[in-house]
Structures are given as C-alpha cells and as structure tokens.
C-alpha cells in the first residue's frame, strides 16, 4: 500500500474535565442573559481567527451605527484594542485572559460590572481571536457573529465546523482583497451553507465600505426585536 | 470621568484543571522526544492562526526540500489537508481533534505509530490553526515554527505573546500581498523582536517563492545538527 491519508480520531485528555467547566459556564451565562434582557441590551459575541478584522469593523460600526453602544474587549494580553475603541468615544472594558483562549461567562459578568452599559444599548463583545474554543462558551449573548476573512481560504468552515455551526450571522471580511487572491467566493458560500445552513452571510469591506449597510441593518433589526433604543 | 480603556485581568476557571493536564502532557512529550532522538527524526511543530498558509508551505517544502519527509496533520475535522499532502507523494496521517483546540503529546505518539516515519527523516507536525492553546502543549518536537501572515496585522505578537514567545523560528508568510495591505513590515519586526528576542524571522511567499531557500536552509541545518540524513 502506497502513502495516503489515514484519518485517525484521537480524543483529547481535556475532554472530561471540559464538561464540568462548560456546565458551570452555562449557569453563569444564563445569569448574564437574564441581566441583559432586563436592561434591553443587545449583546453580540464577535468571534473569528486572529486578524480577521473584528476591531477594525467595530471602529466603523460604533461611529456609523447610530445607536447607543458599549464594548467588552477580550485578548490574551495588551489593551491595544480597547485603546482603539476608546478613540471612537465608546465606553469600553478590556478583559485580558492571560493563557486563556476564550472569554467565559463569569469574565463577561465582571466586565459588565465595570462597564455599566446603558439600558437599550448594543453591547459588542469582541472575543479572543480563535476559531475553536470560543464556540463552546456561551456568554449570555443574543447572537454569535462569526467573521471569516477572504485571506483565510475557502476550506475553513469545514475545518472549524463548531464555530461556523454556532453562528447566527457570518461576515465575510476584507472582500476588497479578493482580486489579489485565489479565493473562490462561490465555493466559500457553498462550504458555509453546508456547515451553517440558512445562516445569513454578509460580504463586507471596511476599506471600501461594501456591505456595511447590510450589517448595520441586521444589528438594528435585532435591536428592534429586543425593544432596544435607536 | 469620560469613557476610556479600563484593563481588567480576569482569570479563567479552567486554570487549575489545566495544570494537571499539562503535567501529564509533558511526561508524554518526553517519551516522544526520546523516540524521535533515537531515530534521528527532526520533528518540527508548525503553528499559526487558521489560514496563515501552513499546508501550502508544506506542499512546496515536501517537494523542494530534498530530504526524507513525513507529516502529521492536525485539524478539528476533515482530512482535506492530509489529502493535499498525500498528493505530493508524502506519507501522512490526519489527526482529528473534534472539539479540541490543539494537538497533545499522546495524539502525536499514536500518530507516529500509524505513520512510521523513516529514521533520519524530517517530520512536520501541522498543529490545529490557533494562536493560543497549541503554544502550551509540548509535543516532543525539536523546534516550534510559528507562521504569521502579513494579512493579520502587526499587533499579533503582543496579543498572542505565549505563542510568539515559544517560537524557535518565525515565518512571515504571504509577503506577496504586502503591496495591497497597510502592513508595516518594520513595525511587525520590532513587535516580534520585543516578544521573541533573538528568534530568527524569515519572510516567505509560496506564490513567488521569496525566502523559501532560507527556510529550507534553516531546516537542513537543524537536520544536520541532529545527525539526520539528507
């Protein structure tokens, strides 16, 4: 027999420990969700690979959305993103996870205490850049928004099925770069439809502004559904 | 007081559990390292964000390096990467981690059993695309190679300091795209030097071939140091 791919499924030793952690997280996420609902705050959990453009998207969105907004920033280290967000005049709290690979519900709870978002506002939670772990941790958000940059290749939805399968909205970002890449947009859309059937996909570019109106429209609709303020 | 960044460090609930897992992993990694050394196999652990170009780099490297080679492929799901690697005529085993976010030493041990790399060869281990968790798990490799695409932004070394701090070599990838990006190469190098002082940086493009000779040279030197075959 010649060389060839031999798929092997090998479980992780962290699996059984992870179940306990997730149970606890789910209880704390329910507390966040109840608090956010009582205050008519629309919480959106933004997730993606590192460098897919979450912070850059927020910089424009916070200014152009025309709603009351606040931001929780998640990163392993630094407050660079919080500084960029603060420069737009938005209330922001940076959460540093250290060696942690994702935000958890209790971090968001403590973040909310420091942040004090206004009732009726939109709360953007920028998760740690990571297509794996953040998918498993409910933060109590109203919706999960997954960003997917055209520079990452069409195969990512299949390779990270838990993340894309958990999405309520998918933003295909950096579309201005497609002329310089071998990126097959139709194939990417087919791959997404397989892993995340029926989930809306919006193509955006923060450089030329393409698609941003559709993104803002989606946020405003969710906010209206929740009875939030304009 | 006006709005502004308020950095808060909030630990993760997984922290204490993680210590036990890491201890066990380190013992298993030592077993891999001893096996690899006995067989003069140079094992390189390739890590990066999703879509930074690990598989594409391997496709060229396996053909052009001119050494005996074998590959362990890590992904949450699919055997797409293993199929791409097999198409180059290289022996490959795909490890699917399911919900797991990184390879662990025991997965590599079982992968080696299936793969059976030749004594004196170079073993490339392509980790799950993730700039956080894989940094913490020793696989018994000889060196960690971290890829960093110019599409990801100059700030990534500071935001993922554990990964870049663990690197033995940093490959700055997709350099052919820099004319289309606002990417400051000098700033990226300064950021890397701060988090990973003294670690060599090679700028590469698999599209125009820039820098690949330096990358192959680095691998061959490590192989020679280990007494491996050409």
mmCIF file of C-alpha atoms in Angstrom, chain A residues 3-14 17 21 24 49-51 75-83 86 89-96 98-101 104 106-107 110 114 129-133 136 151-152 155-156 158-162 174 177 180-182 207, chain B residues 3-14 17 21 24 49-51 75-83 86 89-96 98-101 104 106-107 110 114 129-133 136 151-152 155-156 158-162 174 177 180-182 207:
data_model
loop_
_atom_site.group_PDB
_atom_site.id
_atom_site.type_symbol
_atom_site.label_atom_id
_atom_site.label_comp_id
_atom_site.label_asym_id
_atom_site.label_seq_id
_atom_site.Cartn_x
_atom_site.Cartn_y
_atom_site.Cartn_z
ATOM 1 C CA UNK A 3 1.336 6.502 1.172
ATOM 2 C CA UNK A 4 -2.050 8.126 1.604
ATOM 3 C CA UNK A 5 -4.205 9.925 4.141
ATOM 4 C CA UNK A 6 -5.236 7.746 7.073
ATOM 5 C CA UNK A 7 -7.756 9.674 9.177
ATOM 6 C CA UNK A 8 -7.493 8.866 12.866
ATOM 7 C CA UNK A 9 -9.760 10.319 15.540
ATOM 8 C CA UNK A 10 -7.854 10.761 18.767
ATOM 9 C CA UNK A 11 -9.759 12.361 21.645
ATOM 10 C CA UNK A 12 -8.201 14.978 23.903
ATOM 11 C CA UNK A 13 -7.348 14.259 27.547
ATOM 12 C CA UNK A 14 -9.045 17.510 28.488
ATOM 13 C CA UNK A 17 -12.640 17.985 32.524
ATOM 14 C CA UNK A 21 -16.241 23.652 33.149
ATOM 15 C CA UNK A 24 -20.613 25.885 35.281
ATOM 16 C CA UNK A 49 -9.413 33.925 13.671
ATOM 17 C CA UNK A 50 -6.795 36.421 14.842
ATOM 18 C CA UNK A 51 -6.549 39.268 12.359
ATOM 19 C CA UNK A 75 -7.475 39.455 24.389
ATOM 20 C CA UNK A 76 -4.746 37.312 25.888
ATOM 21 C CA UNK A 77 -2.670 40.411 26.547
ATOM 22 C CA UNK A 78 -2.461 44.199 25.925
ATOM 23 C CA UNK A 79 -5.203 46.849 25.910
ATOM 24 C CA UNK A 80 -4.477 47.864 22.320
ATOM 25 C CA UNK A 81 -7.954 47.060 21.064
ATOM 26 C CA UNK A 82 -9.608 48.880 23.969
ATOM 27 C CA UNK A 83 -7.493 51.939 23.175
ATOM 28 C CA UNK A 86 -11.943 54.294 23.245
ATOM 29 C CA UNK A 89 -15.626 57.832 22.139
ATOM 30 C CA UNK A 90 -17.186 54.488 23.133
ATOM 31 C CA UNK A 91 -17.282 53.052 26.663
ATOM 32 C CA UNK A 92 -15.014 50.002 26.717
ATOM 33 C CA UNK A 93 -13.507 47.492 29.144
ATOM 34 C CA UNK A 94 -10.561 45.282 28.220
ATOM 35 C CA UNK A 95 -10.517 41.738 29.597
ATOM 36 C CA UNK A 96 -7.124 40.023 29.461
ATOM 37 C CA UNK A 98 -3.649 35.549 30.141
ATOM 38 C CA UNK A 99 -3.064 31.990 28.931
ATOM 39 C CA UNK A 100 -6.820 31.522 28.377
ATOM 40 C CA UNK A 101 -8.047 31.032 24.831
ATOM 41 C CA UNK A 104 -16.127 32.858 29.690
ATOM 42 C CA UNK A 106 -18.002 34.991 34.519
ATOM 43 C CA UNK A 107 -15.494 37.289 32.788
ATOM 44 C CA UNK A 110 -17.402 41.115 35.877
ATOM 45 C CA UNK A 114 -17.035 47.670 35.298
ATOM 46 C CA UNK A 129 -9.154 35.642 18.151
ATOM 47 C CA UNK A 130 -9.607 31.868 17.926
ATOM 48 C CA UNK A 131 -11.819 29.696 15.711
ATOM 49 C CA UNK A 132 -12.023 26.833 18.223
ATOM 50 C CA UNK A 133 -12.605 27.396 21.952
ATOM 51 C CA UNK A 136 -18.045 26.260 23.159
ATOM 52 C CA UNK A 151 -7.453 35.725 3.061
ATOM 53 C CA UNK A 152 -8.032 32.551 5.136
ATOM 54 C CA UNK A 155 -11.918 25.440 3.487
ATOM 55 C CA UNK A 156 -12.188 26.992 6.953
ATOM 56 C CA UNK A 158 -15.342 22.532 7.243
ATOM 57 C CA UNK A 159 -12.172 22.627 9.320
ATOM 58 C CA UNK A 160 -13.781 24.612 12.162
ATOM 59 C CA UNK A 161 -17.361 23.283 11.991
ATOM 60 C CA UNK A 162 -18.270 24.036 15.628
ATOM 61 C CA UNK A 174 -11.716 42.021 3.600
ATOM 62 C CA UNK A 177 -8.589 41.883 -1.306
ATOM 63 C CA UNK A 180 -5.310 39.707 -5.323
ATOM 64 C CA UNK A 181 -6.171 36.214 -4.028
ATOM 65 C CA UNK A 182 -7.102 32.796 -5.433
ATOM 66 C CA UNK A 207 -11.778 49.648 3.358
ATOM 67 C CA UNK B 3 -15.038 56.729 28.667
ATOM 68 C CA UNK B 4 -11.657 55.064 28.346
ATOM 69 C CA UNK B 5 -9.952 51.703 28.410
ATOM 70 C CA UNK B 6 -10.008 50.047 31.821
ATOM 71 C CA UNK B 7 -7.805 46.933 31.680
ATOM 72 C CA UNK B 8 -9.086 44.156 33.944
ATOM 73 C CA UNK B 9 -7.345 40.817 34.405
ATOM 74 C CA UNK B 10 -9.892 38.076 34.942
ATOM 75 C CA UNK B 11 -8.516 34.526 35.264
ATOM 76 C CA UNK B 12 -10.164 31.554 33.590
ATOM 77 C CA UNK B 13 -11.993 28.857 35.577
ATOM 78 C CA UNK B 14 -10.078 26.253 33.589
ATOM 79 C CA UNK B 17 -7.549 21.984 35.803
ATOM 80 C CA UNK B 21 -3.399 18.230 32.046
ATOM 81 C CA UNK B 24 0.589 14.680 32.082
ATOM 82 C CA UNK B 49 -3.747 31.242 13.018
ATOM 83 C CA UNK B 50 -6.170 29.427 10.728
ATOM 84 C CA UNK B 51 -5.385 30.267 7.117
ATOM 85 C CA UNK B 75 -7.387 19.605 12.406
ATOM 86 C CA UNK B 76 -10.677 19.714 14.269
ATOM 87 C CA UNK B 77 -12.365 17.967 11.349
ATOM 88 C CA UNK B 78 -11.870 16.757 7.737
ATOM 89 C CA UNK B 79 -8.860 15.099 6.098
ATOM 90 C CA UNK B 80 -8.531 17.824 3.484
ATOM 91 C CA UNK B 81 -5.022 18.795 4.480
ATOM 92 C CA UNK B 82 -3.875 15.157 4.552
ATOM 93 C CA UNK B 83 -5.261 14.713 1.048
ATOM 94 C CA UNK B 86 -0.666 12.877 0.107
ATOM 95 C CA UNK B 89 3.637 11.614 -2.532
ATOM 96 C CA UNK B 90 4.421 12.114 1.171
ATOM 97 C CA UNK B 91 3.450 9.725 3.990
ATOM 98 C CA UNK B 92 0.817 11.465 6.109
ATOM 99 C CA UNK B 93 -1.586 10.772 8.966
ATOM 100 C CA UNK B 94 -4.509 13.070 9.767
ATOM 101 C CA UNK B 95 -5.405 13.556 13.425
ATOM 102 C CA UNK B 96 -8.887 15.000 14.036
ATOM 103 C CA UNK B 98 -13.029 17.023 17.371
ATOM 104 C CA UNK B 99 -13.810 19.866 19.788
ATOM 105 C CA UNK B 100 -10.152 20.004 20.860
ATOM 106 C CA UNK B 101 -8.179 23.138 20.036
ATOM 107 C CA UNK B 104 -1.360 16.860 22.526
ATOM 108 C CA UNK B 106 -0.409 11.398 23.229
ATOM 109 C CA UNK B 107 -2.061 12.169 19.869
ATOM 110 C CA UNK B 110 -0.423 7.383 18.359
ATOM 111 C CA UNK B 114 0.327 4.829 12.335
ATOM 112 C CA UNK B 129 -4.827 26.570 13.420
ATOM 113 C CA UNK B 130 -4.890 28.501 16.702
ATOM 114 C CA UNK B 131 -2.537 31.138 18.151
ATOM 115 C CA UNK B 132 -3.379 30.301 21.781
ATOM 116 C CA UNK B 133 -3.645 26.707 23.051
ATOM 117 C CA UNK B 136 1.122 25.400 25.873
ATOM 118 C CA UNK B 151 -2.782 39.874 6.376
ATOM 119 C CA UNK B 152 -3.187 39.520 10.164
ATOM 120 C CA UNK B 155 -0.103 43.755 16.539
ATOM 121 C CA UNK B 156 -0.456 39.955 16.765
ATOM 122 C CA UNK B 158 1.849 41.379 21.529
ATOM 123 C CA UNK B 159 -1.697 39.995 21.579
ATOM 124 C CA UNK B 160 -0.537 36.338 21.495
ATOM 125 C CA UNK B 161 2.745 36.602 23.430
ATOM 126 C CA UNK B 162 2.838 32.953 24.585
ATOM 127 C CA UNK B 174 2.105 35.791 2.172
ATOM 128 C CA UNK B 177 0.278 40.586 -0.604
ATOM 129 C CA UNK B 180 -2.219 45.570 -1.237
ATOM 130 C CA UNK B 181 -2.204 45.986 2.553
ATOM 131 C CA UNK B 182 -1.470 48.689 5.130
ATOM 132 C CA UNK B 207 3.335 32.367 -4.541
#
